[in-house]
Short mmCIF file of C-alpha atoms in Angstrom, two decimals:
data_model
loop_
_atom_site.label_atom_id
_atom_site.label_comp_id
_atom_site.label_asym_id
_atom_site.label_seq_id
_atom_site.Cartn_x
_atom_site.Cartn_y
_atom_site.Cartn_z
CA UNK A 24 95.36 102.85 81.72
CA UNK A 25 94.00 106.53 81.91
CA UNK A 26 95.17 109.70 80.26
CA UNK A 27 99.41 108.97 79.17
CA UNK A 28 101.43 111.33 77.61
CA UNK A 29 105.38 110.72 76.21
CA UNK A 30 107.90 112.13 74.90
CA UNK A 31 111.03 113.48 74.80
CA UNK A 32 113.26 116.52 76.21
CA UNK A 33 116.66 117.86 75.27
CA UNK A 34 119.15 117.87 78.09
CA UNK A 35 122.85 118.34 78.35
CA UNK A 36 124.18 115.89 76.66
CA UNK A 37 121.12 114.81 74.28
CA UNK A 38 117.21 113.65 74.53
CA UNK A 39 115.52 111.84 77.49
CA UNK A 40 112.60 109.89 77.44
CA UNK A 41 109.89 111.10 80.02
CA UNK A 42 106.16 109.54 80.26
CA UNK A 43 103.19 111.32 82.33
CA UNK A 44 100.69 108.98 83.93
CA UNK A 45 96.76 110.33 84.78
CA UNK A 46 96.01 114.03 85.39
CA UNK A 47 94.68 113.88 88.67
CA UNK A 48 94.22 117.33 90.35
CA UNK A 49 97.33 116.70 93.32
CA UNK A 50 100.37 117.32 93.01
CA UNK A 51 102.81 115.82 90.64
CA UNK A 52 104.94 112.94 91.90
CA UNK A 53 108.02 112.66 89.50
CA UNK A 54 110.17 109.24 90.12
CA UNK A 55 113.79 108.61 90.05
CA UNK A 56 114.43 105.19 88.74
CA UNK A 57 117.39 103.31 90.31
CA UNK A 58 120.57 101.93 88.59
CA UNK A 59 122.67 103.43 87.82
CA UNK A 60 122.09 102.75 84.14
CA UNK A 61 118.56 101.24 84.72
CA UNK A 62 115.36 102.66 83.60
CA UNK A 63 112.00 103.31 84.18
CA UNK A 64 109.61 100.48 85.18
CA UNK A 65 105.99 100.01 82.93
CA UNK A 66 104.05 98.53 85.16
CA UNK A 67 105.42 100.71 88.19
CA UNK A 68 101.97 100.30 90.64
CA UNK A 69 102.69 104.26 91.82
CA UNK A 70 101.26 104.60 88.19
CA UNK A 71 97.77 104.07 89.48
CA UNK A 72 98.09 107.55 91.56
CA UNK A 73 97.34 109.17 88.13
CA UNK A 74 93.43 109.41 89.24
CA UNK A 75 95.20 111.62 92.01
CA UNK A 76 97.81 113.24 90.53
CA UNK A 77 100.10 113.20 87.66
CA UNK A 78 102.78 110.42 88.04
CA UNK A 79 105.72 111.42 86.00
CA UNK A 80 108.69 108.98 84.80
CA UNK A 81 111.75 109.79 82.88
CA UNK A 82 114.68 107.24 81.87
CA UNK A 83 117.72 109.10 82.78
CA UNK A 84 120.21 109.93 80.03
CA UNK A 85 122.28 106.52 79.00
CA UNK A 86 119.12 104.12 80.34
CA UNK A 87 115.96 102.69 79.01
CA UNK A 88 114.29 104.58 75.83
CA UNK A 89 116.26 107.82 76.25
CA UNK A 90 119.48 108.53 74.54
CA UNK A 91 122.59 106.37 74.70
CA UNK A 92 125.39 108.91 73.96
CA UNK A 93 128.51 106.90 74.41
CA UNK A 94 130.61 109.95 76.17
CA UNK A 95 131.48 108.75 79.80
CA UNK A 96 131.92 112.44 81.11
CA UNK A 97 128.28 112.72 80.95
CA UNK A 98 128.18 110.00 83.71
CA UNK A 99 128.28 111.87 87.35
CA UNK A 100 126.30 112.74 89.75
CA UNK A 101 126.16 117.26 88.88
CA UNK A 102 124.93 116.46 85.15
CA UNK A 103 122.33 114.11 86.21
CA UNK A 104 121.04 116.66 89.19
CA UNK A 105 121.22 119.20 86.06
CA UNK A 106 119.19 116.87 84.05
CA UNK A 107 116.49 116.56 86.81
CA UNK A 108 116.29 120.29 86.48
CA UNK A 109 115.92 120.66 83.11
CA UNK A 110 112.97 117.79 82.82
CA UNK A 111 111.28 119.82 85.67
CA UNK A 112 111.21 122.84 83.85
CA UNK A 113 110.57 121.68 80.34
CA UNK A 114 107.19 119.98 81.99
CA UNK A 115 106.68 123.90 83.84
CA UNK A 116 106.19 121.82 87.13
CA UNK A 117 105.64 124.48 89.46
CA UNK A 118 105.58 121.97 92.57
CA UNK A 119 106.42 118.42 92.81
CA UNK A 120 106.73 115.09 95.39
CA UNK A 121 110.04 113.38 94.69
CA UNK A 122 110.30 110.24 94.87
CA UNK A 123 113.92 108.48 94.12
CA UNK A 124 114.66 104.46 94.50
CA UNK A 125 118.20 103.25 95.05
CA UNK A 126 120.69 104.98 93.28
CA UNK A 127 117.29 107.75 92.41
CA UNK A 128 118.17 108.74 96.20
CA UNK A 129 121.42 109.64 95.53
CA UNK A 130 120.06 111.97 93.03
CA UNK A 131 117.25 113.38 94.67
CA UNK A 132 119.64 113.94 97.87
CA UNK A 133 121.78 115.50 95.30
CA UNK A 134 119.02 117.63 93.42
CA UNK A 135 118.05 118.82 96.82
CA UNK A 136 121.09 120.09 98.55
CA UNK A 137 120.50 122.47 95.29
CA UNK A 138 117.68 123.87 97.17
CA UNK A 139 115.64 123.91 94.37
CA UNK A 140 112.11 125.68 94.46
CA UNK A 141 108.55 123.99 94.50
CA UNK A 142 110.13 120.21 96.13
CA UNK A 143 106.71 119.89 98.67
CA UNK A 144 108.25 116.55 99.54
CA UNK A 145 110.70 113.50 99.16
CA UNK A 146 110.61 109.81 99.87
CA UNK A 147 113.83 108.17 99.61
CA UNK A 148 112.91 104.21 98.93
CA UNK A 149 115.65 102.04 99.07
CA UNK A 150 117.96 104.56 99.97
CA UNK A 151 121.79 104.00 98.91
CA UNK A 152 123.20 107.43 100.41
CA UNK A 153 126.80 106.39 101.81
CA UNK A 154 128.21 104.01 98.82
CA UNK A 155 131.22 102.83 101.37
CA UNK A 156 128.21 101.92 104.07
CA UNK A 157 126.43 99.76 100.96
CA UNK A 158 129.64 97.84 100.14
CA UNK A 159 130.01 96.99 103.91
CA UNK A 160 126.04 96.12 104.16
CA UNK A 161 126.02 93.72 100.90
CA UNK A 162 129.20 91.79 102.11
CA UNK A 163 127.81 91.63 105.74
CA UNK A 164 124.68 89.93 103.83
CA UNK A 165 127.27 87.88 101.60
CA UNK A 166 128.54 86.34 104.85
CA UNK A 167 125.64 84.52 105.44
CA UNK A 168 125.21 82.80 102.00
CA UNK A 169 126.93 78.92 101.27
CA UNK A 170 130.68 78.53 101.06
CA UNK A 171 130.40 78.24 97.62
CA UNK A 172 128.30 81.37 96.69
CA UNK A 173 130.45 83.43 98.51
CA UNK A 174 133.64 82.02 96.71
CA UNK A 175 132.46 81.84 93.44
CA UNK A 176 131.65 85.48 94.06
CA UNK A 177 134.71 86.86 95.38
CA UNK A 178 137.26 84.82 92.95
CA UNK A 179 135.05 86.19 89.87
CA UNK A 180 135.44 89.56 90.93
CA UNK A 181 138.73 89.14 91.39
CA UNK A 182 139.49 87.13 88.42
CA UNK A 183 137.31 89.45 85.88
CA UNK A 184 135.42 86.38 85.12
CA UNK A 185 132.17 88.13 85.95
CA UNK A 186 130.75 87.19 82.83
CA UNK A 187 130.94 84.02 83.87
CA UNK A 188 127.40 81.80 84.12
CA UNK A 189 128.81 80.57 87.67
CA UNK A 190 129.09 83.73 88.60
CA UNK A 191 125.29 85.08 87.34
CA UNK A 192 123.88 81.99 89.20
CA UNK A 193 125.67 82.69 92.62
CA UNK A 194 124.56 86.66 92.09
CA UNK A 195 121.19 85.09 91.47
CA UNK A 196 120.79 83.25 94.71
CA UNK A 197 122.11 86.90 96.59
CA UNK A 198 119.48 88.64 94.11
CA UNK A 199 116.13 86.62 95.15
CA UNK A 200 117.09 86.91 98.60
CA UNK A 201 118.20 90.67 98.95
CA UNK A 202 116.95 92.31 95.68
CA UNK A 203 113.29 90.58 94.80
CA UNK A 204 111.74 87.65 96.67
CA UNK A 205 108.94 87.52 94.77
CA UNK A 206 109.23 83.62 92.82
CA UNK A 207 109.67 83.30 89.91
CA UNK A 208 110.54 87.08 89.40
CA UNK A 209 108.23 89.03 86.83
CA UNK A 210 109.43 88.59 83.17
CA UNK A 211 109.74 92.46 83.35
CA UNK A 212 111.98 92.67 85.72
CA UNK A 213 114.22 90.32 84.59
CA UNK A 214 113.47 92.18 81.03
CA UNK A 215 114.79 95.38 82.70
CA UNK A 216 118.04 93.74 84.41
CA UNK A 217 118.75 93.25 81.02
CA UNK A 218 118.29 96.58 79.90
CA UNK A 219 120.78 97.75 81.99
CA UNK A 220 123.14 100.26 80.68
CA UNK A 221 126.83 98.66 81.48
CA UNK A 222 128.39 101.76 80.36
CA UNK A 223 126.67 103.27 83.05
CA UNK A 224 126.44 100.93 85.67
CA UNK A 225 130.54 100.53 85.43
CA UNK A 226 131.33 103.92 85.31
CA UNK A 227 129.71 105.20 88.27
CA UNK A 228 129.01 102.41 90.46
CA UNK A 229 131.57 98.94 89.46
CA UNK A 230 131.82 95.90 88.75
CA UNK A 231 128.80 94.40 91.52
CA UNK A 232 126.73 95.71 94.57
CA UNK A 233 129.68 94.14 96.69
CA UNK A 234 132.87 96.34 95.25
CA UNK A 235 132.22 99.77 94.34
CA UNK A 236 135.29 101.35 92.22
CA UNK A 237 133.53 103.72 90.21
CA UNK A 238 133.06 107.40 90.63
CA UNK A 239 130.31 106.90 93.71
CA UNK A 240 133.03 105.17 95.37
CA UNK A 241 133.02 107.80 97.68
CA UNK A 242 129.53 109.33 97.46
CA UNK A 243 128.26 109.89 100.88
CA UNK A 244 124.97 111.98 101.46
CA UNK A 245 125.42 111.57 105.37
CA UNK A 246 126.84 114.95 106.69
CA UNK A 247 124.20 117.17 104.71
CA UNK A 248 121.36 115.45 105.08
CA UNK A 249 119.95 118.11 108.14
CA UNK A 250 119.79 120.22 105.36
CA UNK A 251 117.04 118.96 103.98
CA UNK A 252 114.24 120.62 105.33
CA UNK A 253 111.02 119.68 103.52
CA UNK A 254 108.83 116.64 104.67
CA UNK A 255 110.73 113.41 104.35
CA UNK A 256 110.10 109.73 104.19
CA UNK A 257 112.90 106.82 103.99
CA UNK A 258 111.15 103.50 103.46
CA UNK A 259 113.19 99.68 102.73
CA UNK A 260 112.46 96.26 102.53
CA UNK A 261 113.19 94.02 105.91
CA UNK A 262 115.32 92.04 103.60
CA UNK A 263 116.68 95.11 101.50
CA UNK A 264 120.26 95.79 100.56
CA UNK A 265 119.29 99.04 101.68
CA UNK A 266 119.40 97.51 105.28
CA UNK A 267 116.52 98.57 107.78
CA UNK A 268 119.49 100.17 110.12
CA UNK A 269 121.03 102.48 107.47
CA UNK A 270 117.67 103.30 106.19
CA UNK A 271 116.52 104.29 109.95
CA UNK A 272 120.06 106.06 110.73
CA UNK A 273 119.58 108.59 107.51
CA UNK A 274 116.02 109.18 108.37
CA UNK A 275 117.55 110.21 112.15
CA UNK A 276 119.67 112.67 110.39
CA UNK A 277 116.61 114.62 108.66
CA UNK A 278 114.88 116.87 110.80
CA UNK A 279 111.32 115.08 111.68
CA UNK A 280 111.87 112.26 108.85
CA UNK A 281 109.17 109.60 109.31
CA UNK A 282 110.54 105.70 108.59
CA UNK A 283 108.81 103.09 107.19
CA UNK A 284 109.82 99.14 106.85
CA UNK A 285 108.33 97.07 104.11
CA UNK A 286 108.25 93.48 106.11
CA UNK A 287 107.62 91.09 103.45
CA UNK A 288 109.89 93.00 101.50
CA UNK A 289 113.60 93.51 100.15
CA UNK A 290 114.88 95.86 97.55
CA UNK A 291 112.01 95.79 95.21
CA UNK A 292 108.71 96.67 97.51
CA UNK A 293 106.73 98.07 94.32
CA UNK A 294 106.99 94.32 92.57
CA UNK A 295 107.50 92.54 96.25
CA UNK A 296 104.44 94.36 98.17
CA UNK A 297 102.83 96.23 95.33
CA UNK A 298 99.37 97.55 97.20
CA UNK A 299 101.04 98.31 100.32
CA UNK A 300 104.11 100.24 98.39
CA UNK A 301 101.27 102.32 96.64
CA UNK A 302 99.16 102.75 99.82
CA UNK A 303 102.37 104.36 101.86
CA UNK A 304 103.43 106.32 98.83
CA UNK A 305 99.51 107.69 98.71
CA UNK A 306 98.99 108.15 102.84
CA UNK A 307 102.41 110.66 102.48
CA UNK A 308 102.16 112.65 99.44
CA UNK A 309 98.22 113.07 100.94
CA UNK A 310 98.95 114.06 104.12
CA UNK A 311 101.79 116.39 103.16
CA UNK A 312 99.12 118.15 101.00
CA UNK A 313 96.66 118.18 103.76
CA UNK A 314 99.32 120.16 106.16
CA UNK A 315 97.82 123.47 106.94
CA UNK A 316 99.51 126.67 105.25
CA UNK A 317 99.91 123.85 101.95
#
C-alpha cells in the first residue's frame, strides 16, 4: 500500500480515529462508514484511488479505533454531522467527494442540508434515507424466507431472546442473502460485525434491520432531498436491503441524480463486486472533475 497517514482528531465528545490513503493529485474522497456503530473497513477497494486522490476514512465517535465514550447523548444524528465538520477542517480539506454507505447516507444527507462549502460531489451507496421505508423493505424481503426463519425471527424480537444462537442463524440466512452474498463471507467482515458498537447500534437504530425503535425511528431524508444541489450518485445492490426502487425513487428526488444498480450485488458491493464498485466510484468523482468551470 502507498503513502498512509493516521491519526487522531478531537471532536465533541472526545478523539476519532481518521486514516488517509495515497496522495494522488484529485480531489479528496472522504467515506462515511455505515452502522450505526460500525467502523471503517481495511481493505475498503476505494483505497486503491489513492494513486488518484487522497482516500480519507474516519471511524465515527463510539465505532472501530476511535473513542468509546459511554455517554448516549452523544449518539444523534446533529453531533455526528458536527463531527464530520470538525474532521474536515482539522485535515484543512478545502474540497471534497463524499461518499456515505448505509447509515453514512443518512449523515452525508444530513451534513449536506448544512450547506457546507467545498462538497464537489456525493454518492449515496446503499442509501437508508427514510428509516420507516427500510423497516417496510426488510420485512417485505423477510416474507419470502422459510416459515421457520421468519418465526424464529419475529418471536426473538419479541421475546428479547435476540441473543439467542437460533436467532443469529436465522439473521444469518437473511444476511448472506440481503447483506453479502459473497460465500463464505471474508473473515474481515465477519471481524467487523463483531466490532460493532451495541451501544450505538441500539440507541439510534434498535434491536434488528426489521424493527427500528431507536432515535432514527423517524429519520426521513425524503422531503429535502431537492435541496441538494451538487452532482449526485445513488448506487445499491440488486439484492440490497437498500432495495433498487427506494434507491431509484431518492435519486428522482435530486435534481439530475444519476442511478446506478450493482447486479451481482446486495448490500455490500465493495466486498460483493469489488472492481466494478471501484470502477463506478472512479468514472464519477472523474467526470465530476472533468465538468467545465471545475
Amino acid at each position: 500500500m502507498e503513502h498512509v497517514k493516521e491519526g487522531f482528531i478531537t471532536v465533541t465528545g472526545g478523539k476519532v480515529w481518521y486514516r488517509i490513503t495515497g496522495k494522488g493529485p484529485g480531489i479528496p474522497l472522504l467515506l462515511l462508514h455505515g452502522g450505526p456503530g460500525m467502523k471503517s473497513s481495511d481493505s475498503d477497494p476505494l483505497r486503491q484511488l489513492g494513486t488518484e486522490r487522497p482516500v480519507i476514512q474516519y471511524d465515527q465517535l463510539g465505532c472501530g479505533k476511535s473513542e468509546r465514550p459511554e455517554d448516549a447523548s452523544l449518539w444523534t444524528v446533529d453531533r455526528y454531522v458536527e463531527e464530520l465538520g470538525q474532521v474536515i477542517r482539522a485535515l484543512e480539506l478545502e474540497e471534497i467527494h463524499l461518499l456515505g454507505h448505509s447509515w453514512g447516507t443518512m449523515l452525508a444527507a444530513s451534513y449536506l442540508f448544512t450547506k457546507p462549502p467545498g462538497v464537489r460531489s456525493v454518492i449515496f451507496s446503499g442509501p437508508a434515507l427514510d428509516a420507516q421505508r427500510w423497516e417496510r423493505d426488510q420485512r417485505a424481503y423477510l416474507k419470502q424466507f422459510p416459515e421457520q426463519v421468519q418465526k424464529t425471527i419475529e418471536e426473538s424480537e419479541s421475546q428479547g431472546t435476540t441473543d439467542s444462537d437460533d436467532y443469529q442463524q436465522a439473521m444469518m440466512q437473511y444476511y448472506k442473502t440481503h447483506m453479502c452474498r459473497v460465500e463464505p463471507w471474508p473473515d474481515e467482515l465477519s471481524d467487523d460485525l463483531d466490532q460493532l458498537n451495541p451501544n450505538v447500534y441500539n440507541y439510534m437504530w434498535g434491536a434488528s434491520e426489521f424493527t427500528v425503535t431507536g432515535t432514527l425511528k423517524h429519520f426521513d431524508a425524503t422531503e429535502r432531498l431537492h435541496e441538494i444541489d451538487i452532482p449526485a450518485l445513488f448506487t445499491c445492490g440488486r439484492y440490497d436491503e437498500a432495495t433498487p426502487e427506494a434507491t431509484e425513487q431518492y435519486a428522482s428526488l435530486v435534481p439530475d441524480a444519476e442511478f446506478h444498480v450493482f447486479e451481482n450485488s446486495s448490500h455490500m458491493p465493495p466486498v460483493e463486486e469489488p472492481e466494478a464498485y471501484v470502477e463506478t466510484v472512479r468514472e464519477w468523482v472523474n467526470r465530476q472533475e472533468m465538468k467545465p468551470g471545475a
